XYZ file of N, CA and C in Angstrom:
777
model
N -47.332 -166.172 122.121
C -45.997 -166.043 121.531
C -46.123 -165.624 120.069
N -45.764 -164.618 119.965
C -45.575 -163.998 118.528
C -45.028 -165.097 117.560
N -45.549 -165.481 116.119
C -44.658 -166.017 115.557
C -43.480 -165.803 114.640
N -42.682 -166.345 114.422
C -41.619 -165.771 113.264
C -41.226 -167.020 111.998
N -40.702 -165.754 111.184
C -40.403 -166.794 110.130
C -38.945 -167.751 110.389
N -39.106 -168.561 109.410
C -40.521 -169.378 108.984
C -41.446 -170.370 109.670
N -42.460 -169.837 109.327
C -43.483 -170.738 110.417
C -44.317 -171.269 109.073
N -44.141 -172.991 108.639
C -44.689 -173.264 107.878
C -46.286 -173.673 108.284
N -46.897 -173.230 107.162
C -48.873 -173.629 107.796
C -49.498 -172.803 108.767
N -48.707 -172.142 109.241
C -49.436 -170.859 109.837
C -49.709 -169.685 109.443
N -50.867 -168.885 109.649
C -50.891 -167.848 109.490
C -50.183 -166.573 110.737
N -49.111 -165.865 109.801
C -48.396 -165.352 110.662
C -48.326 -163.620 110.525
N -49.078 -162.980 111.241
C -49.703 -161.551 111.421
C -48.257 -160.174 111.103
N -47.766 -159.987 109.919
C -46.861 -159.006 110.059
C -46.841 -157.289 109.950
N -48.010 -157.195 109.649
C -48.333 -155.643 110.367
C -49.651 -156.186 110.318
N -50.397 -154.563 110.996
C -51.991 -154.390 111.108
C -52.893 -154.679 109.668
N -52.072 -155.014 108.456
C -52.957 -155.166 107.179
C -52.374 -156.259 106.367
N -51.163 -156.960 106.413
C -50.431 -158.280 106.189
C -50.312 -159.048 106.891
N -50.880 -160.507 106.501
C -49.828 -161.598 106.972
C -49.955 -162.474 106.213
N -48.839 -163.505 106.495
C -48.046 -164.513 105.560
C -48.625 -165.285 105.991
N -48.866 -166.788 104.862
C -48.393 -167.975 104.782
C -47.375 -168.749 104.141
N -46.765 -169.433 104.534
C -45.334 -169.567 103.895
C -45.773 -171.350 102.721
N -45.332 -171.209 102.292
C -45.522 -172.586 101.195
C -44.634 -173.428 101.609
N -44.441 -174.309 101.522
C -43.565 -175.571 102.289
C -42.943 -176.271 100.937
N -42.593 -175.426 100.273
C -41.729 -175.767 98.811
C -40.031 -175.045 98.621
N -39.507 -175.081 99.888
C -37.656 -174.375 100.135
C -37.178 -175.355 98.974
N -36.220 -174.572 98.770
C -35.107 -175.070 97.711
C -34.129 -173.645 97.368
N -33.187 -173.914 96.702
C -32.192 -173.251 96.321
C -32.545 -171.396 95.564
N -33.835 -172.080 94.761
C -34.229 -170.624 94.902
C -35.343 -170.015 95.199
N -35.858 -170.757 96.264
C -36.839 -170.471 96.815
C -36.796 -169.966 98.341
N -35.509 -169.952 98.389
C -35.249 -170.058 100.064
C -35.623 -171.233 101.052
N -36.423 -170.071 101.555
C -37.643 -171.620 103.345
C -38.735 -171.567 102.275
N -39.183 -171.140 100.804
C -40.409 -171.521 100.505
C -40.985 -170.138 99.871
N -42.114 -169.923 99.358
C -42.682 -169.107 98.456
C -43.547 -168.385 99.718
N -43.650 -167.276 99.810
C -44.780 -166.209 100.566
C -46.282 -166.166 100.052
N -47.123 -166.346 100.672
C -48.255 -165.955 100.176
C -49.048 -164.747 101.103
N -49.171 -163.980 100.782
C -49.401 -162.534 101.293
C -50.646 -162.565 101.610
N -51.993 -162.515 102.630
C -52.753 -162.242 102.564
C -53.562 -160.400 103.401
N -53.457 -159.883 102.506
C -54.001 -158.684 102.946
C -55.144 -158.388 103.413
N -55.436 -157.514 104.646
C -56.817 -157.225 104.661
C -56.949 -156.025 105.637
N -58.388 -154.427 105.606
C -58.017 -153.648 106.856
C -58.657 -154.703 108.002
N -58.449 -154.287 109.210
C -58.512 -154.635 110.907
C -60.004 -154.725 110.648
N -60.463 -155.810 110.847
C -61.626 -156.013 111.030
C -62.018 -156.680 110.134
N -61.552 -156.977 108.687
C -62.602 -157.204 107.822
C -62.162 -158.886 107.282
N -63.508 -159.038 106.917
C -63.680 -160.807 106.256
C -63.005 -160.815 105.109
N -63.602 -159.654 104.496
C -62.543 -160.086 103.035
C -61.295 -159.794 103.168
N -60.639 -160.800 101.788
C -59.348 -160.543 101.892
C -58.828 -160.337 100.134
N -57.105 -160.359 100.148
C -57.019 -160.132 98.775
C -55.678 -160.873 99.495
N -55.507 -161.910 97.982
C -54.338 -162.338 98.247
C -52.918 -162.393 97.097
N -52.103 -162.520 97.581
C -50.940 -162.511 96.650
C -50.274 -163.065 96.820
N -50.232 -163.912 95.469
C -49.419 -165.026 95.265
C -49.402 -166.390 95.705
N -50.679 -167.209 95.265
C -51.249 -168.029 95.966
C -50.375 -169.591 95.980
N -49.144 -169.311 94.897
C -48.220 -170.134 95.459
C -47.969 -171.336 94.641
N -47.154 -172.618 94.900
C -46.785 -174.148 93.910
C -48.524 -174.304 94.263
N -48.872 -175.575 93.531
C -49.701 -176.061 93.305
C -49.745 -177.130 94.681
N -49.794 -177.085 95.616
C -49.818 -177.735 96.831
C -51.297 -177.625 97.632
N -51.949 -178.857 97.670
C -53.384 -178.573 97.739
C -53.364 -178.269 99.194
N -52.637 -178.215 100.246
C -52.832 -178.185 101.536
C -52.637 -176.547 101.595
N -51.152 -176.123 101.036
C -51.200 -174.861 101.684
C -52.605 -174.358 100.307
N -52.881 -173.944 99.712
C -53.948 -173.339 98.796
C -54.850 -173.153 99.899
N -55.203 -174.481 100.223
C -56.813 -174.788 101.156
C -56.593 -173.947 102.368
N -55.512 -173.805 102.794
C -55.041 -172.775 104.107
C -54.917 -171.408 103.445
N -55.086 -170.727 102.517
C -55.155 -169.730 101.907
C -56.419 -169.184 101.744
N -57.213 -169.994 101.183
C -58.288 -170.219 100.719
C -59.358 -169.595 102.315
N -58.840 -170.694 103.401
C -59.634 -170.875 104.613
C -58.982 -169.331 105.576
N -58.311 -168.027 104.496
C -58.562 -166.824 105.774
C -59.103 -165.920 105.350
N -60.159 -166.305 104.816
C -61.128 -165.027 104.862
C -61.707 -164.718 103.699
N -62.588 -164.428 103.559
C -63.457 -164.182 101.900
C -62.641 -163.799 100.927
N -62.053 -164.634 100.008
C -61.390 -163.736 98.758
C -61.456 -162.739 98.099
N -61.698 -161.695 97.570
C -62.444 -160.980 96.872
C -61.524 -160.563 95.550
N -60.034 -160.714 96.195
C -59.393 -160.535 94.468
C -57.658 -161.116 94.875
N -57.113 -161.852 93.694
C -55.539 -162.494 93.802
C -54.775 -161.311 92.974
N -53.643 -161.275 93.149
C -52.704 -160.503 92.903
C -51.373 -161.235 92.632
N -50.537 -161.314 91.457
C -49.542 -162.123 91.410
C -48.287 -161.028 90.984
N -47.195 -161.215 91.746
C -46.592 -160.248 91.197
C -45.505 -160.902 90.212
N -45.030 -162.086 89.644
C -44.897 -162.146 87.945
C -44.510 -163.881 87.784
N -44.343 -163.824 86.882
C -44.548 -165.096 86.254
C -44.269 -166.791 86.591
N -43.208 -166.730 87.404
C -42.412 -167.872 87.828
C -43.106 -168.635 88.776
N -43.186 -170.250 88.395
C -43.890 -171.059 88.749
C -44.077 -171.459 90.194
N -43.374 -170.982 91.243
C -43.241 -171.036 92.678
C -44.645 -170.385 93.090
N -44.987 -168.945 92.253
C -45.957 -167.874 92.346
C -46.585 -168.511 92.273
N -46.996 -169.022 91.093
C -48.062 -169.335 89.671
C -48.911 -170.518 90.048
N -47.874 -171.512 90.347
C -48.554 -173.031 89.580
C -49.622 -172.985 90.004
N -50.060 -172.661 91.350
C -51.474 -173.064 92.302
C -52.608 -172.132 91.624
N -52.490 -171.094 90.515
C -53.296 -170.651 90.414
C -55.047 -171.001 90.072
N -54.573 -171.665 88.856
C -56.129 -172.451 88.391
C -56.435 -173.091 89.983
N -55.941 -173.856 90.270
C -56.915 -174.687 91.556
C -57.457 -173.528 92.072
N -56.609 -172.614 92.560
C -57.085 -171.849 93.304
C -58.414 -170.493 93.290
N -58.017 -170.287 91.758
C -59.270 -170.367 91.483
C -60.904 -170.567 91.718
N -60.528 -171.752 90.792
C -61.503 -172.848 91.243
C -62.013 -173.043 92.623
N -61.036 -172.870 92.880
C -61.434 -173.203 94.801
C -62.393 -171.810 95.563
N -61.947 -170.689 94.718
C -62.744 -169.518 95.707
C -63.644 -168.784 94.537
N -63.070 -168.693 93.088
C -63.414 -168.096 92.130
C -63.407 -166.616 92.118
N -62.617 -166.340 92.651
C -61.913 -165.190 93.334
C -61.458 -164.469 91.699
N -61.933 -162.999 91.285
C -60.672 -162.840 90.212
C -59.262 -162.117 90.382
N -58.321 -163.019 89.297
C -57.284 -163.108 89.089
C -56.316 -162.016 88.527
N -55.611 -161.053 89.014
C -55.004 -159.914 88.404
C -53.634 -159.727 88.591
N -52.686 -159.801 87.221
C -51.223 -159.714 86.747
C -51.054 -159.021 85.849
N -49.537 -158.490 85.835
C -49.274 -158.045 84.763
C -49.583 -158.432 83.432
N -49.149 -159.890 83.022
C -49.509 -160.593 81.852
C -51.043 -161.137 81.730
N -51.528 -161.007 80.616
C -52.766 -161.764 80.511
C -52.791 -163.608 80.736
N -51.650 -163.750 80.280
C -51.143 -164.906 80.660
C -51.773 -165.673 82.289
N -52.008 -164.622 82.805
C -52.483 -165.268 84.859
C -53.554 -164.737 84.499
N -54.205 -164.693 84.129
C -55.640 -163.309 84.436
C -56.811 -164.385 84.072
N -57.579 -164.235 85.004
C -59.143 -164.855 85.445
C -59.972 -164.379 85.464
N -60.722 -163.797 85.258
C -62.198 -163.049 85.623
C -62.392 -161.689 85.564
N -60.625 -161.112 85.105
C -60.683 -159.440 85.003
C -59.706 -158.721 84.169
N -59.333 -158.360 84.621
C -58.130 -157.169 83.613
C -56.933 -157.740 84.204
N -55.879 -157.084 82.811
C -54.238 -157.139 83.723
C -54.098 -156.091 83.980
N -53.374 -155.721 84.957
C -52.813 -154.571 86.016
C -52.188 -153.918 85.100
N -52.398 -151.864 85.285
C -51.106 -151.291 85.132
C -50.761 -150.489 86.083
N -49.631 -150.301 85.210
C -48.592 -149.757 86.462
C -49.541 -148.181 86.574
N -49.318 -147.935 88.448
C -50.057 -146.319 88.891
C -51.138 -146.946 89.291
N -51.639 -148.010 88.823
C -53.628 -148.524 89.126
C -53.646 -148.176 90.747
N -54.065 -148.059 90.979
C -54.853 -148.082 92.475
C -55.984 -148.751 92.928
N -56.059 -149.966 93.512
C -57.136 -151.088 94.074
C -57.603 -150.574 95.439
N -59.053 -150.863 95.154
C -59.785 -150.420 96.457
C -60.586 -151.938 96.391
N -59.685 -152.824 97.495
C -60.324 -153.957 97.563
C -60.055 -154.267 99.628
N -61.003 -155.003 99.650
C -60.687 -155.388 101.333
C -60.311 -154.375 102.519
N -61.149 -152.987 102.173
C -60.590 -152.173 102.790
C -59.542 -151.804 102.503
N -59.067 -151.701 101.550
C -57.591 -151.059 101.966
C -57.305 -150.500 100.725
N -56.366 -149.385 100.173
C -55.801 -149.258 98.851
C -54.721 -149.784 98.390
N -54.727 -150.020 97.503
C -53.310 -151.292 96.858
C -52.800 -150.020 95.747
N -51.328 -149.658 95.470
C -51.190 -149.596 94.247
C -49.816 -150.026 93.753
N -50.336 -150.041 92.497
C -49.399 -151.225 91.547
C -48.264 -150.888 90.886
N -47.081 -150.891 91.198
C -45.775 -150.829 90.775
C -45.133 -151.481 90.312
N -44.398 -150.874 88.717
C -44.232 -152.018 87.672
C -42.888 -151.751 87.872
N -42.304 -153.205 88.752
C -40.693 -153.290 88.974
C -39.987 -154.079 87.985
N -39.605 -153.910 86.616
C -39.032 -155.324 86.123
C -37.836 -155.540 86.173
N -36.976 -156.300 85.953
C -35.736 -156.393 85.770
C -35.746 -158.134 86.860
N -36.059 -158.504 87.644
C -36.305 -159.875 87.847
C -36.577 -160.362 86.960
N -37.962 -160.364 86.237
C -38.391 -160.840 84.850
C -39.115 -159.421 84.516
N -39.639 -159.752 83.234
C -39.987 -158.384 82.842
C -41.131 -157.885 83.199
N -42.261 -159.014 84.035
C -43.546 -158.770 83.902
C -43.545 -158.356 85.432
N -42.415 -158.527 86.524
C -42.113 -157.983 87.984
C -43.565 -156.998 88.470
N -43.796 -157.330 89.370
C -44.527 -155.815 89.875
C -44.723 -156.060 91.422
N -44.574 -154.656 91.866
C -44.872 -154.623 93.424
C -45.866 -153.988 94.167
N -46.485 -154.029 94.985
C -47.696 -153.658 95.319
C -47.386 -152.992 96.630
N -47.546 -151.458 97.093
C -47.465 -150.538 97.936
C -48.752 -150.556 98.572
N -48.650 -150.715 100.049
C -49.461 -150.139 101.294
C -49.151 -149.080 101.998
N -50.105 -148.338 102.676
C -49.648 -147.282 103.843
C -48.373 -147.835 104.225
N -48.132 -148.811 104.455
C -46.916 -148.598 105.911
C -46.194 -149.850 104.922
N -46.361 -150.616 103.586
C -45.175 -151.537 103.241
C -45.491 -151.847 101.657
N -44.717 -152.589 101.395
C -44.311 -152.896 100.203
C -44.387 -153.899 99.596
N -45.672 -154.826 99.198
C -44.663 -156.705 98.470
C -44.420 -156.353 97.409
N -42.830 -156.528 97.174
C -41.923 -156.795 96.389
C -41.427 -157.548 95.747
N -42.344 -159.421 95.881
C -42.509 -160.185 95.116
C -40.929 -160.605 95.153
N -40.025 -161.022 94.202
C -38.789 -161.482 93.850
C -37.832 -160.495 93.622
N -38.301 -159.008 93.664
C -37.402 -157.839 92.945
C -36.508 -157.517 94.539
N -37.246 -157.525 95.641
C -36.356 -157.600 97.155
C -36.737 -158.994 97.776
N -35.406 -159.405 98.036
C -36.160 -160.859 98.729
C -35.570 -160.458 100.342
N -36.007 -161.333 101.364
C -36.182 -161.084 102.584
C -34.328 -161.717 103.170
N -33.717 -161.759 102.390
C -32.358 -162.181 102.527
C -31.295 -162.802 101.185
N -30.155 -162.726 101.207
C -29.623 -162.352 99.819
C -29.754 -161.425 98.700
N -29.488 -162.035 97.638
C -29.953 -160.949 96.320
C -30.859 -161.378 95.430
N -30.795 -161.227 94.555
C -31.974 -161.314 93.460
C -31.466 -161.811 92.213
N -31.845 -162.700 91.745
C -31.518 -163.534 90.483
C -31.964 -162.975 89.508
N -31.259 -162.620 88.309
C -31.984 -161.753 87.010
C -32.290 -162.845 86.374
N -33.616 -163.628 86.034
C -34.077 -164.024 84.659
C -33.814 -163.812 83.385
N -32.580 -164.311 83.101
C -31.867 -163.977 81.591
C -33.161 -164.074 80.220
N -33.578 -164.688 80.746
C -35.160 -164.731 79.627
C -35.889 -163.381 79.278
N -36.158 -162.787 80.215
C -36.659 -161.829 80.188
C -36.290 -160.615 80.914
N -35.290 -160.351 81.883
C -35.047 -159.625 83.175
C -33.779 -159.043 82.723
N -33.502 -157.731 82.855
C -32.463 -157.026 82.319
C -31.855 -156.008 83.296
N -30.664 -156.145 83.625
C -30.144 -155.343 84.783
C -30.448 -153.627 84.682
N -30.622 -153.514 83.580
C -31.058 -152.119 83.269
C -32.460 -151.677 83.851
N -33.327 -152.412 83.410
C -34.423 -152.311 84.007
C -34.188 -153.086 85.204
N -33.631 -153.443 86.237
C -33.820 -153.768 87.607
C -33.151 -152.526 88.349
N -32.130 -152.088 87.343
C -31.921 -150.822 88.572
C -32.968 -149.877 88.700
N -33.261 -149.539 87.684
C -34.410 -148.575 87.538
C -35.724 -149.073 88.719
N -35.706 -150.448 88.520
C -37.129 -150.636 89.542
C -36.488 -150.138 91.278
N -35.283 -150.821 91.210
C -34.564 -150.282 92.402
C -34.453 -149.005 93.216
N -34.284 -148.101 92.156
C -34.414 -146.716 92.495
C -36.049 -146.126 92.724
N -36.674 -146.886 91.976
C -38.448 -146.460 92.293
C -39.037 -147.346 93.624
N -38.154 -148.150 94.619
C -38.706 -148.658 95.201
C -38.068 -147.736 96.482
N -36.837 -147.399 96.368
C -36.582 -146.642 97.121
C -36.422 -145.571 97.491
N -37.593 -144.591 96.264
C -37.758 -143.604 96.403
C -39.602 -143.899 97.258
N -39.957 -144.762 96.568
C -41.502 -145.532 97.105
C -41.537 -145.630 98.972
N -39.954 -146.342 99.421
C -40.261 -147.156 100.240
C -40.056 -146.722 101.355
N -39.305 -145.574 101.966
C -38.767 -144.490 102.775
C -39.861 -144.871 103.689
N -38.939 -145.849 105.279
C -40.207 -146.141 106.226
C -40.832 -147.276 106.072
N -40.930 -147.938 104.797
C -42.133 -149.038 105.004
C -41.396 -150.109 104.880
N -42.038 -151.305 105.201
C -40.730 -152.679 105.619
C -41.709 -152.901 103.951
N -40.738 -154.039 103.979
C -40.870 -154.653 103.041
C -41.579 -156.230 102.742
N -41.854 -156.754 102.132
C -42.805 -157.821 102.287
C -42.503 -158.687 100.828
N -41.509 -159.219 101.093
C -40.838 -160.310 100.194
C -41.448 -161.784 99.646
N -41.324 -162.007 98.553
C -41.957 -163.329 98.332
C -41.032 -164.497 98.608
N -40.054 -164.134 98.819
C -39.104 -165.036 99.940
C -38.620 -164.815 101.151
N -38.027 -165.112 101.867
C -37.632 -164.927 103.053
C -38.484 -163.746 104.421
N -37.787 -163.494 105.614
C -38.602 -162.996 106.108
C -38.668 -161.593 105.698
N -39.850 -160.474 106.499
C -39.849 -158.794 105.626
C -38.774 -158.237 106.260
N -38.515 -156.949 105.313
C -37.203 -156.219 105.933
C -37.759 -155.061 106.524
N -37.042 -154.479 107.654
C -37.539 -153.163 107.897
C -37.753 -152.035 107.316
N -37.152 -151.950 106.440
C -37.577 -150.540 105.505
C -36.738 -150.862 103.775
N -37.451 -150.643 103.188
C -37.716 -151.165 101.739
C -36.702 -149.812 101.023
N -36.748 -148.956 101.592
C -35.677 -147.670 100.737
C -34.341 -148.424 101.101
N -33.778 -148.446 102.103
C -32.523 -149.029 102.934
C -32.277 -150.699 101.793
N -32.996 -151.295 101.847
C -32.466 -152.426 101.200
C -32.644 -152.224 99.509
N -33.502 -151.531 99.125
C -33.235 -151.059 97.980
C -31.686 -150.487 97.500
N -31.083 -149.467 98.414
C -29.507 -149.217 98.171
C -28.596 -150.331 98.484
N -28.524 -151.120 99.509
C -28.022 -152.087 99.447
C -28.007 -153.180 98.170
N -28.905 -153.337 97.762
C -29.377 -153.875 96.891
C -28.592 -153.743 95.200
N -28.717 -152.340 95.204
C -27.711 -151.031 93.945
C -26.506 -151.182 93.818
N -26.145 -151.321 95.775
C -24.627 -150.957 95.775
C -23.741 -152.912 95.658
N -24.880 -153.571 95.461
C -24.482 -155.134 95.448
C -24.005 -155.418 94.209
N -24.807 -154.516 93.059
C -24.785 -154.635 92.000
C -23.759 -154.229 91.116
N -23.609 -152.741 91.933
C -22.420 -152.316 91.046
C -21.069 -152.747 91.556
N -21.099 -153.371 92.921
C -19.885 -154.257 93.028
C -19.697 -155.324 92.377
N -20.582 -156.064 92.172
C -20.603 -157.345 90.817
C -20.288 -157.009 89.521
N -20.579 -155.765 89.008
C -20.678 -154.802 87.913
C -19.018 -155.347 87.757
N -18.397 -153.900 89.128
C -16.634 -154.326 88.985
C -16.352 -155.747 88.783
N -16.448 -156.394 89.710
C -15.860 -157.955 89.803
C -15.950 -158.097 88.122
N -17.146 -157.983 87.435
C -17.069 -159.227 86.503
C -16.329 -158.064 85.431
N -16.190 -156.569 85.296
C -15.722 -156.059 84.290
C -13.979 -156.730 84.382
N -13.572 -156.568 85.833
C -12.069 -157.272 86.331
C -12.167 -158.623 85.912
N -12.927 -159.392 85.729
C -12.548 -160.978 85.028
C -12.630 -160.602 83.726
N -13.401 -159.972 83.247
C -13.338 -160.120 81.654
C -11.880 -159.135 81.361
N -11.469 -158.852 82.164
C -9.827 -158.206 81.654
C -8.615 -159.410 81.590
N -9.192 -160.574 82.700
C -8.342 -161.668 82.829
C -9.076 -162.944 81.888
N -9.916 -162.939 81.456
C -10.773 -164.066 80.973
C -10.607 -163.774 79.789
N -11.047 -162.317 79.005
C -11.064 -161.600 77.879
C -12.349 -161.255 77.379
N -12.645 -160.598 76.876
C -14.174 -159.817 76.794
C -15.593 -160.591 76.160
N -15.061 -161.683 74.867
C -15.543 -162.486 74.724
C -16.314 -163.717 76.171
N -15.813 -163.717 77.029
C -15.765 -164.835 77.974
C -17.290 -165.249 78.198
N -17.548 -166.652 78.308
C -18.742 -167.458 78.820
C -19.330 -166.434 79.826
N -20.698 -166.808 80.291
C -20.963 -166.596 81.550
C -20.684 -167.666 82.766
N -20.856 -168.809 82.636
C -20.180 -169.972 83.454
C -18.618 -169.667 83.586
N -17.900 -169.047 82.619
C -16.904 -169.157 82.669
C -16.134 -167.491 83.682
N -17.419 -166.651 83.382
C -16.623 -165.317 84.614
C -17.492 -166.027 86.056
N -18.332 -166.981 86.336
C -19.573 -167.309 87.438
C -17.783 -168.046 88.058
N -17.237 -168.721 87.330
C -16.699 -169.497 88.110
C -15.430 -168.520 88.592
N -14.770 -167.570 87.683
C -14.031 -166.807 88.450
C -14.224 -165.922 89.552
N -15.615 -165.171 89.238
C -15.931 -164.064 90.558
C -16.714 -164.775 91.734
N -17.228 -165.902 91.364
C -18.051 -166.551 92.261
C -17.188 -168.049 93.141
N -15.723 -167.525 93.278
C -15.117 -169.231 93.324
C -15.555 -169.062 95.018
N -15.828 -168.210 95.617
C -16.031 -168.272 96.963
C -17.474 -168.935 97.507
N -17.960 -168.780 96.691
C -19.862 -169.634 96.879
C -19.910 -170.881 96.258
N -21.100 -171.712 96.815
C -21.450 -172.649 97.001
C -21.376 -172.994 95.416
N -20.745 -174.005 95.181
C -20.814 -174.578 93.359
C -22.426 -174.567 93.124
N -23.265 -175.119 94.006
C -24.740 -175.412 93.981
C -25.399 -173.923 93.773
N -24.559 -172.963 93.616
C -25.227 -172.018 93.505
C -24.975 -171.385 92.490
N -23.795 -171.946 91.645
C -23.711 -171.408 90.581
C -24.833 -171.170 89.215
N -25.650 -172.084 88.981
C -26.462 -172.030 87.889
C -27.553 -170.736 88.134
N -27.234 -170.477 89.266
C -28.525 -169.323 89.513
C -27.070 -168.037 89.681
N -26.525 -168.129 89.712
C -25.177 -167.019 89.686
C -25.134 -166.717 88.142
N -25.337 -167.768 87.640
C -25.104 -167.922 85.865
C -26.376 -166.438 85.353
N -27.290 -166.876 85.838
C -28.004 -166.022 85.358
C -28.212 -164.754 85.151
N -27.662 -164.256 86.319
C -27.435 -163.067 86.982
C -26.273 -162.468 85.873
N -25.104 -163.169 85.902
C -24.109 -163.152 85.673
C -24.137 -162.564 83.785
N -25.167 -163.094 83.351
C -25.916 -163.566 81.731
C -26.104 -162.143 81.869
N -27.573 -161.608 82.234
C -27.996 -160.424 82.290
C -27.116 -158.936 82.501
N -25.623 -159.324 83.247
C -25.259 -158.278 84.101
C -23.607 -158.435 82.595
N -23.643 -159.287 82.014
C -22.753 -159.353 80.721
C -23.579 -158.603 79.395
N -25.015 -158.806 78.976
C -25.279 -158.072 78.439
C -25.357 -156.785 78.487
N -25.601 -156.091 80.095
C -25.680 -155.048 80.307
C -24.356 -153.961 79.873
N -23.562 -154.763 80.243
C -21.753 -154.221 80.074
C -21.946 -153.933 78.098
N -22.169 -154.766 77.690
C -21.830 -155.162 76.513
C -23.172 -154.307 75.426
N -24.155 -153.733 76.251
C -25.011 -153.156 75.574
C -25.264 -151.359 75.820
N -24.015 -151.291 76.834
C -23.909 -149.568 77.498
C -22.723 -149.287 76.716
């Protein structure tokens, strides 16, 4: 029996050169839990992994236990990704490669165009930001991990810290000029079938939020909070979801206010 998501603690086969383990850390913005990607070609021991996940010594050790490490891949900063890194480490001594020097273990930080020839296979590295700024996605023959910039259901939370709707459209449009055909491989939820297709969806989500919130700030007034347009355009969603609406909401007010 084929498995599907989410299948927590298993390793679950989603094309001929990916499969997941899912982290057993769900919550509000995590979805069913954090993805951990392990790549490799048909046949081979080594592996390369991405995004080795919370600091949870069980799933790590199940990460750890598919197949020779030979290099980690994180695609950006936020602690769901992150925390497990040092253990994990430690645990394979595997080196460590991100955008920021900030994650980096034993080698260089990634740029954008690089091309990895690790585990059989070629990796290359696409600098998506606008989630946070340090975003990046990693292209295969046939798919895409897209880390937090496409998630495997809903939308995408802008990191008012660092993540700017300007730069997320832009990654948007490079993923779906990238992705034509290849599913997608999300650090949340399950993969999508083709990564161009949810990329426009994705655009056209945005610039409907775009309207909504330019139409409250005509009724609110231009000055207005971000809690304070979250609660007008958002009165239809979950209150529990507002603080992560806030954010979005933060980023997509500067944007108005800086064009």
């Amino acid at each position: 029996m084929t498995l599907a998501h989410p299948a927590y603690g298993q390793l679950r086969q989603v094309t001929p050169t990916a499969a997941v383990l899912l982290a057993d850390n769900p919550g509000k913005m995590t979805l069913d839990g954090t993805n951990t990607w392990i790549l490799r070609a048909p046949g081979s021991d080594e592996v390369v992994v991405v995004d080795p996940g919370p600091k949870d010594k069980k799933h790590l050790d199940a990460v750890a236990a598919s197949g020779t490490v030979v290099l980690v891949l994180v695609t950006h900063r936020h602690g769901d990704h992150t925390d497990g890194l040092k253990r994990f480490h430690k645990k394979t001594g595997a080196p460590i490669r991100a955008f920021s020097d900030e994650f980096v273990h034993g080698s260089t930080a990634l740029v954008d165009g690089e091309v990895i020839d690790a585990a059989g296979l070629k990796i290359t590295v696409l600098a998506t930001p606008g989630h946070t700024a340090d975003s990046l996605s990693f292209e295969l023959d046939d798919a895409i991990l897209t880390g937090d910039t496409i998630l495997g259901r809903g939308t995408t939370v802008l990191d008012p810290k660092d993540g700017t709707l300007a730069d997320y459209l832009a990654s948007l449009d490079r993923l779906e000029a990238a992705g034509a055909g290849k599913i997608a491989l999300p650090g949340h939820g399950a993969e999508v079938a083709d990564t161009a297709e949810v990329a426009r969806m994705y655009r056209k989500h945005r610039f409907e939020r775009l309207e909504q919130i330019k139409a409250a700030l005509w009724v609110l007034g231009q000055d207005a909070k971000p809690m304070k347009v979250v609660k007008h355009v958002y009165a239809d969603v979950d209150k529990k979801l507002w603080p992560a609406a806030r954010m979005s909401v933060k980023a997509q007010l500067t944007y108005l206010r800086e064009s």
